[in-house]
mmCIF file of C-alpha atoms in Angstrom:
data_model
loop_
_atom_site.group_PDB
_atom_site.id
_atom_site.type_symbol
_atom_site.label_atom_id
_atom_site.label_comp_id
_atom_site.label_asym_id
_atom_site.label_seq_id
_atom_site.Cartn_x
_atom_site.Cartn_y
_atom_site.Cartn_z
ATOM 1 C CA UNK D 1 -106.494 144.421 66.034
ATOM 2 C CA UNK D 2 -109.351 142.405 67.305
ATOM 3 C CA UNK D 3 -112.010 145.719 67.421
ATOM 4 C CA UNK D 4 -113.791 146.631 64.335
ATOM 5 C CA UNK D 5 -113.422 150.419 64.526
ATOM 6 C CA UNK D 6 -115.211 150.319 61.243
ATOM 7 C CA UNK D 7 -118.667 149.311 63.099
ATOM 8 C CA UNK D 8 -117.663 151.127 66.058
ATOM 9 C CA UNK D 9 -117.325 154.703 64.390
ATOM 10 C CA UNK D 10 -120.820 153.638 63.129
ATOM 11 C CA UNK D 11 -122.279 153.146 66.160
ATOM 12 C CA UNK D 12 -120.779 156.032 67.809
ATOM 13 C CA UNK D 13 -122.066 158.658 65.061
ATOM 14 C CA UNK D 14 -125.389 156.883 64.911
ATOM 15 C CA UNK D 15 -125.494 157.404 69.079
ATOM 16 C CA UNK D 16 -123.887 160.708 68.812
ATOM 17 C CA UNK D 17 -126.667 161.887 66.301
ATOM 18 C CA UNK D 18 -129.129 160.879 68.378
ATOM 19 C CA UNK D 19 -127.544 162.238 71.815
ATOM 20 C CA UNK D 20 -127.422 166.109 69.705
ATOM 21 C CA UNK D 21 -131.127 165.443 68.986
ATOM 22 C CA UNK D 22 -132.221 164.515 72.297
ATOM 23 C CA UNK D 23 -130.473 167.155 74.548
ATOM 24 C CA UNK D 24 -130.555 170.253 71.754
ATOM 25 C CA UNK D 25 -133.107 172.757 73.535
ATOM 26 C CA UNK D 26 -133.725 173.562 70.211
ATOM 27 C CA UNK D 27 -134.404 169.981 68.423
ATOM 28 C CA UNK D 28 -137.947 170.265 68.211
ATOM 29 C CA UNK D 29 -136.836 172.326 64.429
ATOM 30 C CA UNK D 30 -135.538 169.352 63.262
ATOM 31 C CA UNK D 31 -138.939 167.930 62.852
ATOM 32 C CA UNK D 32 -139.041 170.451 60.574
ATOM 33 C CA UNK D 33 -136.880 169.112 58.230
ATOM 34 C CA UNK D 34 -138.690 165.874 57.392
ATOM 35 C CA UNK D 35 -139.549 166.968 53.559
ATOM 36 C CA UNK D 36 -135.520 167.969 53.516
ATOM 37 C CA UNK D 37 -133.345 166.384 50.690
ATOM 38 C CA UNK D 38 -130.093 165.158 52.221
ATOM 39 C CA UNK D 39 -127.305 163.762 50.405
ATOM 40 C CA UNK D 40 -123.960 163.924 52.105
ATOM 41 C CA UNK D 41 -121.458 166.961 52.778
ATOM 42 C CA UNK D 42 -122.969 170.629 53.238
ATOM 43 C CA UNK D 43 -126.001 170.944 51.011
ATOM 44 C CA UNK D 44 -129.158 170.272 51.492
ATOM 45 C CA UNK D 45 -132.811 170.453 49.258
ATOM 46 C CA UNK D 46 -135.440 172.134 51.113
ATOM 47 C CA UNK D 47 -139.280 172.297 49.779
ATOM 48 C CA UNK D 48 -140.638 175.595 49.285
ATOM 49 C CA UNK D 49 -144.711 175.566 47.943
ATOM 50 C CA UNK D 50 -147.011 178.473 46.962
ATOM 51 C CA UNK D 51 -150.380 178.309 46.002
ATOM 52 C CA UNK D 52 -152.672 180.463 44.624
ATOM 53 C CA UNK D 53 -155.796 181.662 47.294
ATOM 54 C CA UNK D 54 -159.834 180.707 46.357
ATOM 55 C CA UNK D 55 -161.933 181.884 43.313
ATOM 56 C CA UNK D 56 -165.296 182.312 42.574
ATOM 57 C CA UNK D 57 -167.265 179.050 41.753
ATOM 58 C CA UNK D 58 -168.857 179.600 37.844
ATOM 59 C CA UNK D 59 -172.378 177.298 37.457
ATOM 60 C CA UNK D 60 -171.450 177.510 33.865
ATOM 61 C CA UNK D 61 -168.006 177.109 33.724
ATOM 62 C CA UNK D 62 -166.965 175.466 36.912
ATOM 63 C CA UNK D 63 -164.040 175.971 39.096
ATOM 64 C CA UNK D 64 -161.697 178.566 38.385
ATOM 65 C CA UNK D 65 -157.967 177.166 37.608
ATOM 66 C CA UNK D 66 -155.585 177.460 40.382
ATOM 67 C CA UNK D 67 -151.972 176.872 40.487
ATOM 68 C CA UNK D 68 -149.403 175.380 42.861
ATOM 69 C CA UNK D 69 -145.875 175.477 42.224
ATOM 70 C CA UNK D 70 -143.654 172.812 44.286
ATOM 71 C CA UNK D 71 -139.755 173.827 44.182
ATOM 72 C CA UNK D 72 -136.659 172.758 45.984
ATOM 73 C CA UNK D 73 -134.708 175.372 46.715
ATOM 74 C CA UNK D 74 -130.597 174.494 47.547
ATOM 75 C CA UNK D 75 -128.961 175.756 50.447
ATOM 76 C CA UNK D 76 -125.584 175.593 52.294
ATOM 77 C CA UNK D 77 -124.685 174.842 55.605
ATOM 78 C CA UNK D 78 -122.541 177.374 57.019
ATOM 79 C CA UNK D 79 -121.790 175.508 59.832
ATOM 80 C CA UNK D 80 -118.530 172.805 59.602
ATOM 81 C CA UNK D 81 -117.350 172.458 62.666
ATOM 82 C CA UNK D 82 -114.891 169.335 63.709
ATOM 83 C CA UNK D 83 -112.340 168.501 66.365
ATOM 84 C CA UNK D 84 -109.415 165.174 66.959
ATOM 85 C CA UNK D 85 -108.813 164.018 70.029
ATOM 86 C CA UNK D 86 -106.536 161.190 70.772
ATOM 87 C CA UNK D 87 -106.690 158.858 73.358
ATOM 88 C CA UNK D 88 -102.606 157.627 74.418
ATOM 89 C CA UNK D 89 -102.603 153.577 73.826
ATOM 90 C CA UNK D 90 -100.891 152.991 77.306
ATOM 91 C CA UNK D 91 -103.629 154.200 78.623
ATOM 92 C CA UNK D 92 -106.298 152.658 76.682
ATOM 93 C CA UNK D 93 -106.314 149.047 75.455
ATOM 94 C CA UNK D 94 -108.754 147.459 72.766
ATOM 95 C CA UNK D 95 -110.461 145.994 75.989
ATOM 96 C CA UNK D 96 -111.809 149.283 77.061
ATOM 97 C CA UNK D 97 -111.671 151.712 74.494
ATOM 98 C CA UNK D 98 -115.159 151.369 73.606
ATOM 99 C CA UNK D 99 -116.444 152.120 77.118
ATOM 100 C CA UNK D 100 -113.396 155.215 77.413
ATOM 101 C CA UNK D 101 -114.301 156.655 74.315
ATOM 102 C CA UNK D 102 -118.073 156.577 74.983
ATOM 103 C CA UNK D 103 -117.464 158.429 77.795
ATOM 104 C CA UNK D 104 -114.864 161.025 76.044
ATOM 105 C CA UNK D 105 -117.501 161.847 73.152
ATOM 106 C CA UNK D 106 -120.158 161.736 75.377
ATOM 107 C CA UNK D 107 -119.443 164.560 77.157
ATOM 108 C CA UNK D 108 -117.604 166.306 74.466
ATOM 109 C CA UNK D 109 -121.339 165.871 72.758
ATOM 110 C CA UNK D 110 -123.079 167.101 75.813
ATOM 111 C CA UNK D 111 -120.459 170.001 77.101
ATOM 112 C CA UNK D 112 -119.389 171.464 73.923
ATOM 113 C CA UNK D 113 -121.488 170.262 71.054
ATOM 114 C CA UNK D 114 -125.286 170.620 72.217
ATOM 115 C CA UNK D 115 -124.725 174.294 73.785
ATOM 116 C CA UNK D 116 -123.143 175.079 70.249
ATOM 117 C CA UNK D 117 -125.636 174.241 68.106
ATOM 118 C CA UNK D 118 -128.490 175.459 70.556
ATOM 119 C CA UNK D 119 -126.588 178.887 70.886
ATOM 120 C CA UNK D 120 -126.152 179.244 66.807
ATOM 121 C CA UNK D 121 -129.514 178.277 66.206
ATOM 122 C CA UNK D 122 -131.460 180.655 68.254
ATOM 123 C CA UNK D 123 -129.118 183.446 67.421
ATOM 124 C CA UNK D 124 -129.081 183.143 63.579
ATOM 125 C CA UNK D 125 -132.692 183.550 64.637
ATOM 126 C CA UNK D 126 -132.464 186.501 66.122
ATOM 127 C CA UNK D 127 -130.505 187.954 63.519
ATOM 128 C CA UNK D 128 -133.229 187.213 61.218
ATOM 129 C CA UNK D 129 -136.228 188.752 63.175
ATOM 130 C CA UNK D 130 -133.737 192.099 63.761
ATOM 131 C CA UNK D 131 -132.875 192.172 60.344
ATOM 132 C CA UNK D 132 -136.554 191.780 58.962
ATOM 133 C CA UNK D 133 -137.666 194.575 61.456
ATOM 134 C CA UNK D 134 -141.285 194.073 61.359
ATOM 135 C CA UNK D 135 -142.989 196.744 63.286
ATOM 136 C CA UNK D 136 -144.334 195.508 66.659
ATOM 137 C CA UNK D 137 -142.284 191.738 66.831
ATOM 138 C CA UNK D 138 -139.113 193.126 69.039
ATOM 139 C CA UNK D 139 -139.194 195.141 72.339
ATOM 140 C CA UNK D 140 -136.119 195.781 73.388
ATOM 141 C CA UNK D 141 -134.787 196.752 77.093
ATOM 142 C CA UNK D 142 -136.969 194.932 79.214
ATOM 143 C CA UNK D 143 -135.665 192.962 82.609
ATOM 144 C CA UNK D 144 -137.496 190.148 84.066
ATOM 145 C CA UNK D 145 -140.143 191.363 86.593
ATOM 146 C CA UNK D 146 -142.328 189.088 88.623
ATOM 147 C CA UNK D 147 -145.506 191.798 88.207
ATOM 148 C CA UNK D 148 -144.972 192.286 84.351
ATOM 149 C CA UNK D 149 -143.507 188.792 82.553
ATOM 150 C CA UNK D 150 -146.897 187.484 82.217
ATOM 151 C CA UNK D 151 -148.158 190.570 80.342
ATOM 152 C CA UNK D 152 -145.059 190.829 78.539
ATOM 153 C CA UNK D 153 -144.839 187.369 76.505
ATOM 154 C CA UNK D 154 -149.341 187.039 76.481
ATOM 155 C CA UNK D 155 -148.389 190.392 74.501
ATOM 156 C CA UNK D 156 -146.087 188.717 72.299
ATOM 157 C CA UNK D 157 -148.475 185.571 71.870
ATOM 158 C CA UNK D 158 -151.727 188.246 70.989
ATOM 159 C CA UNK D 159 -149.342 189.775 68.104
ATOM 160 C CA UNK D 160 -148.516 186.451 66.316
ATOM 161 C CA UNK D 161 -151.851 185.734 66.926
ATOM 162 C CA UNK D 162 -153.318 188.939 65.548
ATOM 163 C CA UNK D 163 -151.067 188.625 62.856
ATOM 164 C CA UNK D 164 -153.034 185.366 61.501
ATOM 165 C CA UNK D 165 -150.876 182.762 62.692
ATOM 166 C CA UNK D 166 -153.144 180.081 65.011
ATOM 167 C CA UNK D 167 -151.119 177.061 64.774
ATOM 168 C CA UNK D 168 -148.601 175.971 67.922
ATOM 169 C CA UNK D 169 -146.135 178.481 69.351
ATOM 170 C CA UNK D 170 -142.727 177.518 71.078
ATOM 171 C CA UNK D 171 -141.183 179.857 73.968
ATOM 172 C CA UNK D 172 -137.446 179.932 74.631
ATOM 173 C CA UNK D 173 -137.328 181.730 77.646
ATOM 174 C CA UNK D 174 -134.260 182.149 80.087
ATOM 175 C CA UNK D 175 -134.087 180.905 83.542
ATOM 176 C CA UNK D 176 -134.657 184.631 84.968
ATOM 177 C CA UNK D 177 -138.058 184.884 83.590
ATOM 178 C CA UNK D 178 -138.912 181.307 84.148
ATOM 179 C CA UNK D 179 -138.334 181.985 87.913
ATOM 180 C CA UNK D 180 -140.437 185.830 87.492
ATOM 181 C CA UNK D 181 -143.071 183.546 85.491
ATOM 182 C CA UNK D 182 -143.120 181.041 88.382
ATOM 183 C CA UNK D 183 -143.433 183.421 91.368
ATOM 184 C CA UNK D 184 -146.000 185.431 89.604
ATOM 185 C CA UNK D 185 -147.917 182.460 88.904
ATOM 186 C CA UNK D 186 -147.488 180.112 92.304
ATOM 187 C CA UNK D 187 -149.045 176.622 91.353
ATOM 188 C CA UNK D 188 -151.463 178.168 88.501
ATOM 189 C CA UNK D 189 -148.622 177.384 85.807
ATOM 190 C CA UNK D 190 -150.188 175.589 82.679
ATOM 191 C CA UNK D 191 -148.013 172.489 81.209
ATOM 192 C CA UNK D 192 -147.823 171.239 77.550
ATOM 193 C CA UNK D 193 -146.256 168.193 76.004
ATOM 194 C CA UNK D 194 -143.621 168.668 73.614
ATOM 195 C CA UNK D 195 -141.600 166.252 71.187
ATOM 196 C CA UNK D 196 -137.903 166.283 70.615
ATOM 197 C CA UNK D 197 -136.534 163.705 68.712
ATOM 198 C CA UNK D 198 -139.063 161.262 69.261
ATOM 199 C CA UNK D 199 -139.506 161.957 73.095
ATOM 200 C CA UNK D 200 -142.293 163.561 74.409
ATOM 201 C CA UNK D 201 -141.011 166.240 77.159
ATOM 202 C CA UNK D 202 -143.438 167.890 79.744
ATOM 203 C CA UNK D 203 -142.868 171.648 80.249
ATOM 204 C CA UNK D 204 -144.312 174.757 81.371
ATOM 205 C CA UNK D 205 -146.866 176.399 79.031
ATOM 206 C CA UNK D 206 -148.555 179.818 78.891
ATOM 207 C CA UNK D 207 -152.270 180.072 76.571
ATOM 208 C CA UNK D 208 -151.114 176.165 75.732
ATOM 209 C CA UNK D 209 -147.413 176.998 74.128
ATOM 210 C CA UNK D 210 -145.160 175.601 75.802
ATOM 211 C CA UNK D 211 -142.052 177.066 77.565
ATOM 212 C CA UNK D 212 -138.373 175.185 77.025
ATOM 213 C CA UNK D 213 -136.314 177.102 79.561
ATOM 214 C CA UNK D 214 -133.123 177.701 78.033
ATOM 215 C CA UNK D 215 -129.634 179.543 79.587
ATOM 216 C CA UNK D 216 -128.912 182.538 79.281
ATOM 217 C CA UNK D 217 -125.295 181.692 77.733
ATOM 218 C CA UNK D 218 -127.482 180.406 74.886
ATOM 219 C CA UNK D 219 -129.463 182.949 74.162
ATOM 220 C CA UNK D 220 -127.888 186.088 72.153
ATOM 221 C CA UNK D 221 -128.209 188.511 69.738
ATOM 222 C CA UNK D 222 -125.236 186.922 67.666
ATOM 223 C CA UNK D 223 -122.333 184.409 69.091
ATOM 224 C CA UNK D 224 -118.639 184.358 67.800
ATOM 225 C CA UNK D 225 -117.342 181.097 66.643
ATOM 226 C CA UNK D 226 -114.019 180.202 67.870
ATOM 227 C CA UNK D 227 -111.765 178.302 65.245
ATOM 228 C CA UNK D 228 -109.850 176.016 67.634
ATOM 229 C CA UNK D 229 -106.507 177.361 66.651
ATOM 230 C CA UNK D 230 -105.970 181.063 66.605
ATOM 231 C CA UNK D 231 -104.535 182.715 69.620
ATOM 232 C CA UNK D 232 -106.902 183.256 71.997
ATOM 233 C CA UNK D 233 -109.851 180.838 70.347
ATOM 234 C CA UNK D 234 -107.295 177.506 71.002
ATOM 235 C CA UNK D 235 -110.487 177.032 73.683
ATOM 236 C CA UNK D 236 -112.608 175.992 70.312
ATOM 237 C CA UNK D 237 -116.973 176.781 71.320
ATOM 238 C CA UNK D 238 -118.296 179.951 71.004
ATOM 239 C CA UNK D 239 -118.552 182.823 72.807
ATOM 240 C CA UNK D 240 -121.490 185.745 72.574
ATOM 241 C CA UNK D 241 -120.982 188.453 69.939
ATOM 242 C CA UNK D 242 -119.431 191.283 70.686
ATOM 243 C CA UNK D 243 -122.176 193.712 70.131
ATOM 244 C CA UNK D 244 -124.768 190.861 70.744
ATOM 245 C CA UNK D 245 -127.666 191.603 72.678
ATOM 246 C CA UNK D 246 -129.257 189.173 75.930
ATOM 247 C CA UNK D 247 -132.445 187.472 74.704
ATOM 248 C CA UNK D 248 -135.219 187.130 77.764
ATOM 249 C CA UNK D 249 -137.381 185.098 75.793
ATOM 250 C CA UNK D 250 -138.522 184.461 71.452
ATOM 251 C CA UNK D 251 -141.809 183.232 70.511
ATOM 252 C CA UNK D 252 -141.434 180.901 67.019
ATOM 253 C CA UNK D 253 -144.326 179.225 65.415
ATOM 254 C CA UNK D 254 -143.603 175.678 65.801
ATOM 255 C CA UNK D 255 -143.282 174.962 61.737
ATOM 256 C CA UNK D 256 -141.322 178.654 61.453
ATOM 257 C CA UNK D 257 -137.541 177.201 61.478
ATOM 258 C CA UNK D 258 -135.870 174.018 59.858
ATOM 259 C CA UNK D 259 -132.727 173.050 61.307
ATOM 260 C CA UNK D 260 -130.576 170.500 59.634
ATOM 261 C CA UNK D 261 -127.561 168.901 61.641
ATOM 262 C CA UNK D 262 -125.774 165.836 59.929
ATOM 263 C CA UNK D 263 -122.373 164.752 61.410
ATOM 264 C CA UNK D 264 -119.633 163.398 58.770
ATOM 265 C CA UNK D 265 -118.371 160.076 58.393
ATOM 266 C CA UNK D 266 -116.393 160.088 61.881
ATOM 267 C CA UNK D 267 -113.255 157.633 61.595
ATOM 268 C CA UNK D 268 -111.299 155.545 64.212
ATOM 269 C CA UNK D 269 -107.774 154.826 63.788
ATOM 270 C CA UNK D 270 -106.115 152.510 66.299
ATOM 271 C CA UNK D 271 -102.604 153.194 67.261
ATOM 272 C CA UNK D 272 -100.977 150.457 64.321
ATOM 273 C CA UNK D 273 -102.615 152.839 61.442
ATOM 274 C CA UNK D 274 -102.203 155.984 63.591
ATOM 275 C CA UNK D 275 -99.162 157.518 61.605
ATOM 276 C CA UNK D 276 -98.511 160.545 64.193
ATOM 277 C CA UNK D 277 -98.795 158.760 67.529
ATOM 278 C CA UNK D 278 -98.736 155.437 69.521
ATOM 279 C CA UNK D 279 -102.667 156.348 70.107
ATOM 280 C CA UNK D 280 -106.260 155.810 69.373
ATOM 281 C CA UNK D 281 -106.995 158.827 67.307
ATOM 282 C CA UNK D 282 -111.102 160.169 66.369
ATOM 283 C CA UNK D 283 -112.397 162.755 63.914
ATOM 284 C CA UNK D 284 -115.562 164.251 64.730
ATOM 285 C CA UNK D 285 -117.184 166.543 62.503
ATOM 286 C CA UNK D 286 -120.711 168.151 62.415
ATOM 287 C CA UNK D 287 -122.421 169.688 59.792
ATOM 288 C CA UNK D 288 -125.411 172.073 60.649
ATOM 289 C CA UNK D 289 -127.736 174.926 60.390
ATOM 290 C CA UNK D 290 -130.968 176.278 60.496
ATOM 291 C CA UNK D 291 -133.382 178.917 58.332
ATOM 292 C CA UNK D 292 -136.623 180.442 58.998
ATOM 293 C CA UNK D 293 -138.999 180.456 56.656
ATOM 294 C CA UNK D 294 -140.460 183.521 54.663
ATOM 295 C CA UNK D 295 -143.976 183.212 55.873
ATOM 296 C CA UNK D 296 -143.349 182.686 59.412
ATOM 297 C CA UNK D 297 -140.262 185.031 60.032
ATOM 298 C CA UNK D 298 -142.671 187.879 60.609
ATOM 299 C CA UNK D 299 -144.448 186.252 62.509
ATOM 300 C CA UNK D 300 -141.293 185.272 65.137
ATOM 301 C CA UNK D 301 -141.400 187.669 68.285
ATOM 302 C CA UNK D 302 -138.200 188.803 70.358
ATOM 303 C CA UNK D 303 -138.000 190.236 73.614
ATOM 304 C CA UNK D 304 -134.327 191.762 74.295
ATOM 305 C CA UNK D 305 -133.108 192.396 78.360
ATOM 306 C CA UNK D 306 -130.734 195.081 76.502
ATOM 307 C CA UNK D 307 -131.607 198.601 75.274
ATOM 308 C CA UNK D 308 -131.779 198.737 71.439
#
């Protein structure tokens, strides 16, 4: 056939790559993963440095030896998710498939694919900070309240802050305390510019961190993958845990997570090589994940709507 579905899967993953970057509430962590090691499939290299602190200064004997030690430490990405979908050749010539299945993946990326990985990320997260239990960094059974939100995340920004930590701060924060936040503060709200994927984003800001208001639906405790084929999880996504906990808002030091997310190969088949029907058939799949690292984790703060 006269369309090269060779460049076109190419273009498509290179746009679709993009698209996940761009929308993801939670992109800004794959900045993160610039020093990353990425060679196909699930594994990836990540850079992990310690260094030694300062020593005295000897007039004699000069500076005292220090060391640095510059490893890459290999880890798996748990997440492999993929689906086909197949588009019937009556209904789609070589004239328009380009433009139809734009439009197909488009908003399969945008519906389905961005919630997911925003939804894992921040609750694999939150997992973390619970599990590390660090003594003042989660307060659990709060609801949004126009006379307390402000003190409520300024308390979580004074204990990263009185923990040591001075660099940037980023605020997922749901749409109920975004509208507390804004009532409380009228037109006094503070903005900040944030980057994800190369675009610079506007957004509300509190002490100069800035705020990404994120659903609700996105932020839990823990989320339940669907497989796509079992009874009851044909509907594929994710849905929340079943003992997970509503998030109101997480404070994460902007270096503090590295998330990865690499889609496979994706192929095109036109309906002459299809072997299983007289239609255009795609593969998507999507490789992804994201860690915190050990010297910001305790330094992540969680505030939970639900009673511990």
């Amino acid at each position: 056939m006269a369309i090269n579905t060779l460049a076109t899967a190419t273009l498509f993953q290179e746009t679709l790559d993009k698209v996940a970057m761009h929308e993801a509430l939670t992109g800004w962590m794959e900045a993160n993963a610039g020093d990353v090691i990425y060679n196909g499939g699930a594994e990836i290299k990540i850079p992990k440095m310690s260094l030694q602190g300062l020593g005295d200064y000897d007039r004699d004997n000069g500076y005292t030896q220090g060391s640095v030690t510059l490893e890459y430490e290999t880890r798996k990405m748990t997440q492999d998710r993929g689906r086909k979908f197949s588009l019937d050749a009556v209904d789609v010539d070589e004239t328009n498939f380009v433009a139809t299945a734009s439009t197909v993946m488009g908003e399969f990326q945008r519906v389905h694919v961005v919630p997911e990985i925003d939804a894992y990320r921040l609750s694999k997260i939150a997992t973390d900070v619970i599990t590390a239990n660090k003594t003042g960094m989660i307060e659990y059974g709060y609801t949004p309240a126009e006379s307390t939100i402000l003190r409520k995340m300024k308390t979580g920004i004074k204990k990263i802050r009185d923990a040591g930590y001075n660099g940037d701060l980023i605020i997922h924060a749901t749409g109920d305390v975004m509208l507390e936040l804004e009532m409380f503060l009228s037109t006094k709200m503070q903005t900040a510019t944030i980057s994800i994927g190369g675009i610079d984003l506007t957004v509300p800001a509190i002490d100069k961190c800035a705020i990404i208001e994120t659903p609700q639906n996105r932020m839990y405790t823990s989320i339940k993958m669907n497989d796509g084929k079992t009874s009851g999880q044909e509907v594929g996504g994710y849905a929340k845990g079943t003992t997970a906990k509503d998030i109101n808002f997480m404070i994460i030091p902007k270096p503090g997570a590295i998330a990865v997310s690499k889609q496979d190969k994706m192929r095109i088949f036109d309906p002459n090589t299809n072997q299983k029907a007289d239609a255009w058939a795609m593969d998507y799949r999507r490789f992804h994940d994201v860690w915190t690292k050990d010297n910001t984790l305790p330094l992540i703060y969680l505030n939970i709507k639900d009673a511990a």
